[in-house]
Amino acid sequence: MSGDYLLAIDNGTQSVRALVFDGRGHLVDKAQVAIDSYVSPQPGWVECDPQAFWQALCTACQRLWASSAVPPSAIRSVVITTQRATVVNLDAQGRPLRPAIIWLDQRRADGGPVLPIWWRAALGAIGMSGAIAYFQREAEANWIARHQPDIWARTHKYLLLSGYLNYRMTGGRFVDSIGSQVGYVPFDYKRGCWAPSWDWKWAGLPITPDMLPELVAPGTQIGAVGAEVSAQTGLPVGLPILAGAADKACEVLGAGCISPEVACLSYGTAATVNIANPRYVEGVPFIPPYQAAVPGLYNTEGQVTRGFWMVSWFKQQFGLKEQLLAAERGVSPEALFDELVEAVPPGADGLMLQPFWNPGIKMPGPEARGAVIGFGDAHTRAHLYRAILEGLAYALRECMERIEKRSGVPVTKVRVSGGGSQSDAAMQITADVFGLPSERPHVYETSGLGAAMIGAVGSGLHPDFATALREMTRVGRVFEPSPGHVQTYEQLYRRVYLRMYERLKPLYEDLRDITGGT
């Protein structure tokens, strides 16, 4: 063994995966541990004991070494990538004070610290008052400070999940990557650093600078594996630990999407479209792009929060037949859903779905709900499933076109990663709805690959990201758009889908006022 293998640890929403890649971007070995420790103390809340994430990481590593032909001694570096916007409160001894609040959590703070009058006047003058109020309501720190003041008073460090796992892996260093900062924290997304002392975010949050970790660029060595961590994970003592980036940032890099004419679609729990750009481009005004895994680039993102989670929802609510048949055949239920799609023509015989099962920030707004229109007596659950895939593609296309308009750079192809990309039906629908070639990367684990690429550059296996991109990424199968289907989808998208939200928005607002939420 030459020491040219790279370990990526991907702590996603549904599982933790320990992944070994070589310098050519081949996935050599993998171990996966499902995350089943989420709890919902109240409707809409999603929490998890931070220790459960660390234990899952350790278990994934131990399982990897138990089955892999690559020994731990052959690993060159380790990089951690995690789900975004999940927060952890630690006391002065580095112990969690409460469960981590997960990014899917829907609790809202009833306000936050009152901004000084000059900030309120200045922000109101440029139309940002609504965005600031939304930021303060969404900020987990404001909720904790308001509803659990004793815990907030004892909070020594306030970290994202990435910072917490870095703290555990390094044996006690509070450090995180610039590329991992996605959440309601006082971060300057344009400059890639904590916000300056005069920024309104410090006034709008209870967070102080000493509560936050040191920030470094992706690929920076932040420590080395010590004896205690080695005993827990099986990693060799002295192995370099490098700063990573958030899972979506790594996914964009691993899919090879580092120029604005290539859109990176992620078909995961959340469905997203990301466009990398050396320019700071806000897809929606006052919603910042985040720092990319490659220093000097930004990722402008549009998101459908309950993206391919909707496939799980469909399976639970309508997929009993496929679940039973899958168990009989020894395959996953999702593998059988493509048969449902193929039984229904493009456009689902007039069934149209708007996939806002969760509200948004601005477009859609906080009042948004999902909708299905066009039902007739001939429609079946197969029509509904196809409408889900089509609705997600319509929503992401709308996000992409919004970014295109603001960046001035047209997208010429889309590259799709995440669990949903393994569905040929979803890939073909994507090509047809977007009217563009839909490319599948050569590996499914693009987030892990992106983290491994950071490790390759940071450890010197490749001299720079351009080389790592050339050596470690490539396109697998390409799905070409079908002209006849493109024409059908173009009309449905322009004449129906794009008009749905504005027409239904007043009704969504009435539903919220009458029922108080979902």
Coordinates of C-alpha atoms in Angstrom, one line a residue:
M1 CA 0.0 0.0 0.0
S2 CA 1.4 3.4 -1.0
G3 CA -0.6 5.7 1.3
D4 CA -2.5 7.2 -1.6
Y5 CA -5.9 6.3 -0.3
L6 CA -8.2 9.0 1.1
L7 CA -10.9 8.6 3.8
A8 CA -14.0 10.7 3.6
I9 CA -16.6 10.6 6.4
D10 CA -20.0 11.8 5.3
N11 CA -22.5 12.5 8.1
G12 CA -25.6 13.0 6.1
T13 CA -29.2 13.3 7.3
Q14 CA -30.0 9.6 7.0
S15 CA -26.7 7.9 7.6
V16 CA -23.0 8.2 8.4
R17 CA -20.7 6.7 5.7
A18 CA -17.0 6.0 5.9
L19 CA -15.7 6.0 2.3
V20 CA -12.3 5.1 0.9
F21 CA -11.3 6.7 -2.4
D22 CA -8.1 6.3 -4.4
G23 CA -6.4 9.2 -6.3
R24 CA -8.4 8.5 -9.4
G25 CA -11.8 9.0 -7.7
H26 CA -12.7 5.4 -7.5
L27 CA -14.8 4.3 -4.5
V28 CA -12.7 1.5 -3.1
D29 CA -14.6 0.6 0.1
K30 CA -17.5 1.8 2.1
A31 CA -19.3 1.3 5.4
Q32 CA -22.6 2.8 6.4
V33 CA -24.4 3.3 9.6
A34 CA -28.1 4.5 9.6
I35 CA -29.1 7.3 11.9
D36 CA -32.2 6.2 13.7
S37 CA -31.8 8.3 16.8
Y38 CA -33.8 11.4 15.8
V39 CA -36.6 12.4 18.2
S40 CA -39.5 14.9 17.9
P41 CA -40.4 16.1 21.4
Q42 CA -43.1 18.2 19.9
P43 CA -44.6 18.3 16.4
G44 CA -42.2 19.8 13.9
W45 CA -39.2 19.5 16.2
V46 CA -36.3 17.3 15.1
E47 CA -33.4 16.7 17.6
C48 CA -30.6 14.2 18.1
D49 CA -28.1 13.5 20.8
P50 CA -24.7 14.8 19.4
Q51 CA -23.0 11.8 21.0
A52 CA -25.1 9.6 18.6
F53 CA -23.5 11.2 15.6
W54 CA -20.0 10.6 17.0
Q55 CA -20.8 7.1 17.9
A56 CA -22.2 6.4 14.4
L57 CA -18.9 7.9 12.9
C58 CA -16.8 5.6 15.1
T59 CA -19.0 2.5 14.2
A60 CA -18.8 3.3 10.5
C61 CA -15.0 3.5 10.7
Q62 CA -14.7 0.2 12.7
R63 CA -17.0 -1.6 10.2
L64 CA -14.9 -0.3 7.3
W65 CA -11.7 -1.7 8.7
A66 CA -13.4 -5.0 9.5
S67 CA -14.3 -5.5 5.8
S68 CA -11.9 -3.4 3.7
A69 CA -8.8 -4.7 1.9
V70 CA -7.3 -1.2 2.5
P71 CA -5.6 -1.1 5.9
P72 CA -5.9 2.1 8.0
S73 CA -2.1 2.6 7.6
A74 CA -2.7 3.2 3.8
I75 CA -4.9 6.2 4.4
R76 CA -3.3 9.5 3.6
S77 CA -5.8 11.9 5.3
V78 CA -9.3 12.1 6.7
V79 CA -11.9 14.7 5.9
I80 CA -15.3 15.1 7.5
T81 CA -18.4 16.5 5.6
T82 CA -21.7 16.9 7.3
Q83 CA -25.4 17.9 6.9
R84 CA -25.8 21.6 7.1
A85 CA -27.3 24.0 9.7
T86 CA -27.5 21.5 12.6
V87 CA -26.3 23.2 15.8
V88 CA -24.7 21.9 19.0
N89 CA -24.3 23.7 22.4
L90 CA -21.3 22.7 24.5
D91 CA -20.4 23.6 28.1
A92 CA -17.0 24.7 29.3
Q93 CA -15.9 21.1 29.5
G94 CA -17.0 20.4 25.9
R95 CA -20.0 18.4 26.9
P96 CA -23.3 18.8 25.0
L97 CA -25.9 20.8 27.0
R98 CA -28.9 19.7 25.0
P99 CA -29.8 17.6 21.9
A100 CA -28.6 19.0 18.6
I101 CA -31.3 20.9 16.7
I102 CA -31.4 19.4 13.2
W103 CA -31.8 21.4 10.0
L104 CA -35.2 19.9 9.4
D105 CA -36.5 21.4 12.7
Q106 CA -39.5 23.7 12.3
R107 CA -39.6 25.5 15.6
R108 CA -39.5 29.3 15.4
A109 CA -38.2 31.9 17.8
D110 CA -40.7 34.6 18.8
G111 CA -38.3 37.3 17.8
G112 CA -34.8 37.9 19.0
P113 CA -32.7 40.8 20.4
V114 CA -34.0 44.1 19.4
L115 CA -31.7 45.8 16.8
P116 CA -30.5 49.3 17.6
I117 CA -32.7 52.0 16.0
W118 CA -30.1 53.0 13.4
W119 CA -29.9 49.4 12.1
R120 CA -33.7 49.1 11.9
A121 CA -33.9 52.4 10.0
A122 CA -31.0 51.4 7.6
L123 CA -32.2 47.9 6.9
G124 CA -35.8 49.1 6.5
A125 CA -34.7 51.7 3.9
I126 CA -33.3 49.0 1.6
G127 CA -36.2 46.6 2.1
M128 CA -34.5 44.1 4.4
S129 CA -36.7 44.3 7.4
G130 CA -38.7 41.2 6.4
A131 CA -35.5 39.2 5.7
I132 CA -34.0 40.2 9.1
A133 CA -37.2 39.3 11.0
Y134 CA -37.2 35.9 9.2
F135 CA -33.5 35.4 10.1
Q136 CA -34.2 36.0 13.7
R137 CA -37.2 33.7 13.8
E138 CA -35.3 30.9 12.2
A139 CA -32.2 31.2 14.3
E140 CA -32.0 28.3 16.7
A141 CA -29.8 30.4 19.0
N142 CA -32.6 32.9 19.5
W143 CA -35.1 30.1 20.4
I144 CA -32.7 28.5 22.9
A145 CA -31.8 31.8 24.5
R146 CA -35.6 32.7 24.8
H147 CA -37.0 29.3 25.9
Q148 CA -33.9 27.7 27.6
P149 CA -32.0 30.6 29.1
D150 CA -30.3 28.5 31.7
I151 CA -28.8 26.3 28.9
W152 CA -27.8 29.4 26.9
A153 CA -26.1 30.9 29.9
R154 CA -24.0 27.8 30.3
T155 CA -23.1 27.6 26.5
H156 CA -19.4 27.9 26.1
K157 CA -19.3 27.0 22.4
Y158 CA -22.0 27.1 19.8
L159 CA -21.1 24.9 16.9
L160 CA -22.4 23.5 13.7
L161 CA -22.3 19.7 13.5
S162 CA -19.2 19.9 11.4
G163 CA -17.4 21.9 14.2
Y164 CA -18.6 19.4 16.8
L165 CA -17.2 16.4 14.9
N166 CA -14.0 18.2 14.2
Y167 CA -13.7 18.9 18.0
R168 CA -14.2 15.2 18.7
M169 CA -11.9 14.0 16.0
T170 CA -9.0 16.4 16.9
G171 CA -9.3 15.7 20.6
G172 CA -10.5 19.1 21.6
R173 CA -9.8 21.8 19.0
F174 CA -12.6 24.2 18.2
V175 CA -12.1 24.7 14.5
D176 CA -14.3 24.5 11.4
S177 CA -14.2 25.0 7.7
I178 CA -15.2 28.2 5.9
G179 CA -17.0 25.9 3.5
S180 CA -19.2 24.4 6.2
Q181 CA -20.8 27.6 7.4
V182 CA -24.4 27.3 6.3
G183 CA -26.9 28.3 9.0
Y184 CA -28.2 31.1 11.2
V185 CA -24.9 32.3 12.6
P186 CA -23.0 35.6 12.2
F187 CA -21.1 34.6 9.1
D188 CA -20.0 36.9 6.3
Y189 CA -20.8 34.7 3.2
K190 CA -19.2 37.1 0.8
R191 CA -15.9 37.4 2.5
G192 CA -15.8 33.9 4.0
C193 CA -15.2 34.9 7.7
W194 CA -17.1 35.7 10.8
A195 CA -19.0 38.9 10.3
P196 CA -17.3 42.2 11.4
S197 CA -18.1 43.5 14.8
W198 CA -20.4 46.2 13.5
D199 CA -22.6 43.8 11.4
W200 CA -26.3 43.7 12.3
K201 CA -26.1 39.9 12.8
W202 CA -24.3 40.3 16.1
A203 CA -27.1 42.6 17.3
G204 CA -29.8 40.2 16.1
L205 CA -28.4 37.1 17.8
P206 CA -27.3 36.2 21.4
I207 CA -24.0 34.7 20.1
T208 CA -20.7 36.3 21.0
P209 CA -17.4 35.9 19.1
D210 CA -15.8 33.7 21.8
M211 CA -18.6 31.1 21.4
L212 CA -17.7 30.3 17.8
P213 CA -14.8 28.2 16.4
E214 CA -11.8 29.3 14.5
L215 CA -12.4 29.2 10.7
V216 CA -9.9 27.8 8.2
A217 CA -10.0 27.1 4.4
P218 CA -11.0 23.7 3.1
G219 CA -8.0 21.3 3.0
T220 CA -6.2 23.0 5.9
Q221 CA -4.8 20.5 8.4
I222 CA -6.6 21.0 11.7
G223 CA -5.1 18.2 13.7
A224 CA -4.0 14.6 13.8
V225 CA -5.6 11.5 15.2
G226 CA -4.7 10.9 18.9
A227 CA -4.6 7.7 20.9
E228 CA -8.1 8.0 22.3
V229 CA -9.7 8.7 18.9
S230 CA -7.6 5.9 17.4
A231 CA -9.0 3.5 19.9
Q232 CA -12.6 4.5 19.0
T233 CA -12.3 4.7 15.3
G234 CA -9.4 2.4 14.3
L235 CA -7.7 5.3 12.5
P236 CA -3.9 5.3 12.9
V237 CA -2.4 7.7 15.5
G238 CA -0.9 10.7 13.7
L239 CA -3.2 10.6 10.6
P240 CA -3.7 14.1 9.4
I241 CA -7.2 15.6 9.9
L242 CA -8.1 18.2 7.2
A243 CA -11.0 20.7 7.2
G244 CA -13.7 19.7 4.8
A245 CA -16.9 21.5 3.6
A246 CA -20.6 21.1 4.0
D247 CA -22.2 18.1 2.2
K248 CA -23.8 20.0 -0.6
A249 CA -20.5 21.9 -1.2
C250 CA -18.7 18.6 -1.4
E251 CA -21.4 17.2 -3.6
V252 CA -21.0 20.0 -6.1
L253 CA -17.2 19.5 -6.2
G254 CA -17.5 15.7 -6.4
A255 CA -20.0 16.1 -9.3
G256 CA -17.4 18.2 -11.1
C257 CA -19.6 21.3 -11.3
I258 CA -17.3 24.3 -10.8
S259 CA -18.4 26.6 -13.6
P260 CA -21.7 28.5 -13.9
E261 CA -22.9 26.9 -17.2
V262 CA -23.2 23.5 -15.4
A263 CA -26.0 23.1 -12.8
C264 CA -25.5 20.6 -10.1
L265 CA -28.8 19.0 -9.0
S266 CA -28.9 17.0 -5.8
Y267 CA -31.7 14.5 -5.4
G268 CA -31.4 13.8 -1.7
T269 CA -33.6 14.4 1.4
A270 CA -33.6 18.0 0.3
A271 CA -33.5 18.5 -3.5
T272 CA -31.3 21.4 -4.5
V273 CA -29.8 23.1 -7.5
N274 CA -26.4 24.6 -7.1
I275 CA -24.4 26.7 -9.5
A276 CA -20.8 27.5 -8.8
N277 CA -19.5 30.9 -9.7
P278 CA -16.4 33.0 -9.0
R279 CA -18.9 35.9 -8.6
Y280 CA -21.1 36.5 -5.6
V281 CA -24.6 36.0 -7.0
E282 CA -27.7 36.0 -4.9
G283 CA -30.3 33.8 -6.5
V284 CA -33.0 35.6 -4.5
P285 CA -32.2 39.1 -3.1
F286 CA -30.7 39.0 0.4
I287 CA -30.4 35.2 0.3
P288 CA -26.6 34.7 0.1
P289 CA -24.7 32.1 -1.8
Y290 CA -22.5 30.0 0.4
Q291 CA -18.7 29.4 0.2
A292 CA -17.9 26.5 -2.1
A293 CA -15.5 23.6 -1.3
V294 CA -13.0 25.2 -3.7
P295 CA -11.7 28.5 -2.2
G296 CA -12.6 31.5 -4.3
L297 CA -15.9 30.1 -5.6
Y298 CA -19.5 30.6 -4.3
N299 CA -22.4 28.2 -4.7
T300 CA -25.7 29.8 -5.4
E301 CA -28.5 27.5 -4.4
G302 CA -32.2 26.9 -4.8
Q303 CA -33.8 24.3 -2.5
V304 CA -36.9 22.2 -2.2
T305 CA -36.6 21.3 1.5
R306 CA -38.7 18.1 1.3
G307 CA -37.1 16.9 -1.9
F308 CA -36.6 13.2 -2.5
W309 CA -37.9 12.7 1.1
M310 CA -41.2 12.7 -0.9
V311 CA -40.2 9.4 -2.3
S312 CA -40.0 8.0 1.2
W313 CA -43.3 9.7 2.0
F314 CA -44.9 8.1 -1.1
K315 CA -43.5 4.7 0.0
Q316 CA -44.9 5.0 3.5
Q317 CA -48.3 6.2 2.4
F318 CA -48.9 4.4 -1.0
G319 CA -46.1 1.9 -1.5
L320 CA -47.2 -1.1 0.5
K321 CA -47.4 -3.2 -2.7
E322 CA -43.9 -2.4 -3.7
Q323 CA -42.6 -2.9 -0.2
L324 CA -44.0 -6.4 -0.1
L325 CA -42.9 -7.3 -3.6
A326 CA -39.4 -5.8 -2.9
A327 CA -39.0 -8.0 0.2
E328 CA -40.0 -11.0 -1.9
R329 CA -37.5 -10.2 -4.7
G330 CA -34.7 -9.0 -2.3
V331 CA -34.5 -5.5 -3.8
S332 CA -35.4 -2.0 -2.5
P333 CA -38.9 -0.7 -3.0
E334 CA -37.5 2.4 -4.8
A335 CA -36.2 0.1 -7.5
L336 CA -39.7 -0.9 -8.3
F337 CA -41.1 2.6 -8.4
D338 CA -39.5 3.2 -11.9
E339 CA -42.1 0.6 -13.2
L340 CA -44.8 2.9 -11.9
V341 CA -43.4 5.9 -13.7
E342 CA -43.1 4.0 -17.0
A343 CA -46.8 3.0 -16.8
V344 CA -47.8 6.7 -17.1
P345 CA -47.2 9.2 -19.9
P346 CA -45.2 12.4 -19.5
G347 CA -47.4 15.0 -17.8
A348 CA -49.1 12.3 -15.7
D349 CA -52.3 12.7 -17.7
G350 CA -52.8 16.2 -16.4
L351 CA -51.9 15.6 -12.8
M352 CA -49.6 18.5 -11.6
L353 CA -47.8 18.6 -8.2
Q354 CA -46.2 21.6 -6.5
P355 CA -43.7 20.0 -4.0
F356 CA -43.8 22.6 -1.2
W357 CA -44.4 20.0 1.6
N358 CA -42.3 22.4 3.7
P359 CA -42.5 26.2 3.6
G360 CA -39.6 28.3 2.2
I361 CA -38.0 31.7 2.9
K362 CA -38.9 34.0 0.1
M363 CA -39.8 31.9 -3.0
P364 CA -41.8 30.0 -1.8
G365 CA -42.6 32.0 1.3
P366 CA -43.3 30.8 4.8
E367 CA -47.0 30.4 4.0
A368 CA -46.3 27.8 1.3
R369 CA -47.9 24.3 1.2
G370 CA -47.9 21.5 -1.3
A371 CA -50.6 21.1 -3.9
V372 CA -51.8 18.6 -6.4
I373 CA -54.3 19.7 -9.1
G374 CA -55.9 18.0 -12.1
F375 CA -57.2 14.9 -10.5
G376 CA -59.6 12.7 -12.5
D377 CA -61.2 9.3 -12.1
A378 CA -58.5 7.7 -14.3
H379 CA -55.6 8.7 -12.1
T380 CA -53.8 6.2 -10.0
R381 CA -51.0 6.2 -7.5
A382 CA -48.7 5.7 -10.4
H383 CA -49.8 9.0 -11.8
L384 CA -49.2 10.6 -8.3
Y385 CA -45.7 9.1 -8.2
R386 CA -44.8 10.4 -11.6
A387 CA -46.3 13.8 -10.7
I388 CA -43.9 13.9 -7.6
L389 CA -40.8 13.4 -9.8
E390 CA -42.1 15.9 -12.4
G391 CA -43.0 18.5 -9.7
L392 CA -39.6 18.3 -8.1
A393 CA -38.0 18.8 -11.6
Y394 CA -40.3 21.8 -12.3
A395 CA -39.4 23.4 -8.9
L396 CA -35.7 23.0 -9.5
R397 CA -35.9 24.3 -13.0
E398 CA -37.6 27.4 -11.7
C399 CA -34.8 27.9 -9.1
M400 CA -32.2 27.4 -11.9
E401 CA -33.8 29.9 -14.2
R402 CA -33.9 32.5 -11.4
I403 CA -30.2 32.0 -10.8
E404 CA -29.5 32.2 -14.6
K405 CA -31.3 35.5 -14.8
R406 CA -29.3 37.0 -12.0
S407 CA -25.9 35.6 -13.1
G408 CA -26.4 36.3 -16.8
V409 CA -24.8 32.9 -17.6
P410 CA -27.1 30.3 -19.3
V411 CA -26.9 26.7 -18.1
T412 CA -26.1 24.2 -20.9
K413 CA -26.3 21.0 -19.0
V414 CA -27.3 19.5 -15.6
R415 CA -25.5 17.0 -13.5
V416 CA -27.5 15.0 -11.0
S417 CA -26.3 13.3 -7.8
G418 CA -27.8 12.0 -4.6
G419 CA -29.9 9.0 -4.0
G420 CA -32.6 10.0 -6.5
S421 CA -30.1 10.0 -9.3
Q422 CA -30.0 6.3 -9.2
S423 CA -33.5 6.2 -10.7
D424 CA -33.3 6.1 -14.6
A425 CA -36.9 7.4 -14.6
A426 CA -36.0 10.4 -12.5
M427 CA -32.9 11.1 -14.7
Q428 CA -35.0 11.0 -17.9
I429 CA -37.7 13.2 -16.5
T430 CA -35.0 15.7 -15.5
A431 CA -33.6 15.8 -19.0
D432 CA -37.1 16.2 -20.5
V433 CA -38.3 18.9 -18.0
F434 CA -35.0 20.9 -18.3
G435 CA -34.7 20.3 -22.0
L436 CA -31.0 19.7 -21.4
P437 CA -28.6 16.7 -21.2
S438 CA -28.9 15.1 -17.7
E439 CA -25.6 13.6 -16.6
R440 CA -25.0 11.1 -13.9
P441 CA -21.5 11.3 -12.2
H442 CA -19.4 8.2 -12.3
V443 CA -20.0 7.5 -8.6
Y444 CA -23.1 7.9 -6.5
E445 CA -21.2 9.1 -3.4
T446 CA -20.4 12.5 -4.8
S447 CA -20.4 14.3 -1.4
G448 CA -17.9 11.8 -0.1
L449 CA -15.9 12.1 -3.3
G450 CA -15.8 15.9 -2.9
A451 CA -14.5 15.5 0.6
A452 CA -11.8 13.0 -0.7
M453 CA -10.8 15.6 -3.3
I454 CA -10.3 18.2 -0.6
G455 CA -8.2 15.6 1.2
A456 CA -6.2 14.9 -2.0
V457 CA -5.3 18.6 -2.5
G458 CA -4.8 19.3 1.2
S459 CA -2.4 16.3 1.6
G460 CA -0.5 17.0 -1.6
L461 CA -1.7 13.9 -3.5
H462 CA -2.8 16.4 -6.2
P463 CA -1.2 19.8 -6.5
D464 CA -4.5 21.8 -6.9
F465 CA -8.2 21.5 -7.4
A466 CA -7.9 21.7 -11.2
T467 CA -5.8 18.6 -11.2
A468 CA -8.0 16.8 -8.6
L469 CA -11.1 17.6 -10.8
R470 CA -9.4 16.2 -13.9
E471 CA -8.1 13.1 -12.2
M472 CA -11.0 12.2 -9.9
T473 CA -14.3 13.3 -11.6
R474 CA -16.0 12.2 -14.8
V475 CA -19.4 11.7 -16.3
G476 CA -21.1 8.3 -16.2
R477 CA -24.4 7.9 -18.1
V478 CA -25.9 10.8 -20.0
F479 CA -29.7 11.0 -20.5
E480 CA -30.6 13.1 -23.6
P481 CA -33.9 15.0 -23.7
S482 CA -36.7 13.5 -25.8
P483 CA -38.0 16.2 -28.2
G484 CA -41.6 15.2 -27.9
H485 CA -41.5 15.0 -24.1
V486 CA -39.7 18.3 -23.9
Q487 CA -42.5 20.0 -25.8
T488 CA -45.1 18.6 -23.4
Y489 CA -43.2 19.6 -20.3
E490 CA -42.5 23.1 -21.7
Q491 CA -46.1 23.8 -22.0
L492 CA -47.0 22.4 -18.6
Y493 CA -44.2 24.2 -17.0
R494 CA -44.9 27.6 -18.6
R495 CA -48.7 27.5 -18.8
V496 CA -49.5 25.7 -15.5
Y497 CA -46.7 25.2 -13.0
L498 CA -45.3 28.7 -13.0
R499 CA -48.7 30.1 -12.4
M500 CA -49.7 27.8 -9.5
Y501 CA -47.9 29.4 -6.6
E502 CA -49.1 32.9 -7.1
R503 CA -52.6 31.8 -7.6
L504 CA -52.6 29.5 -4.6
K505 CA -50.6 31.8 -2.3
P506 CA -53.7 33.7 -0.9
L507 CA -55.3 30.3 -0.1
Y508 CA -52.1 29.1 1.6
E509 CA -52.2 32.3 3.7
D510 CA -55.8 31.7 4.7
L511 CA -55.1 28.1 5.6
R512 CA -52.3 29.3 7.8
D513 CA -54.5 31.9 9.5
I514 CA -57.3 29.5 10.1
T515 CA -55.4 26.4 11.1
G516 CA -52.3 27.9 12.6
G517 CA -49.9 25.9 10.4
T518 CA -49.3 22.4 9.1

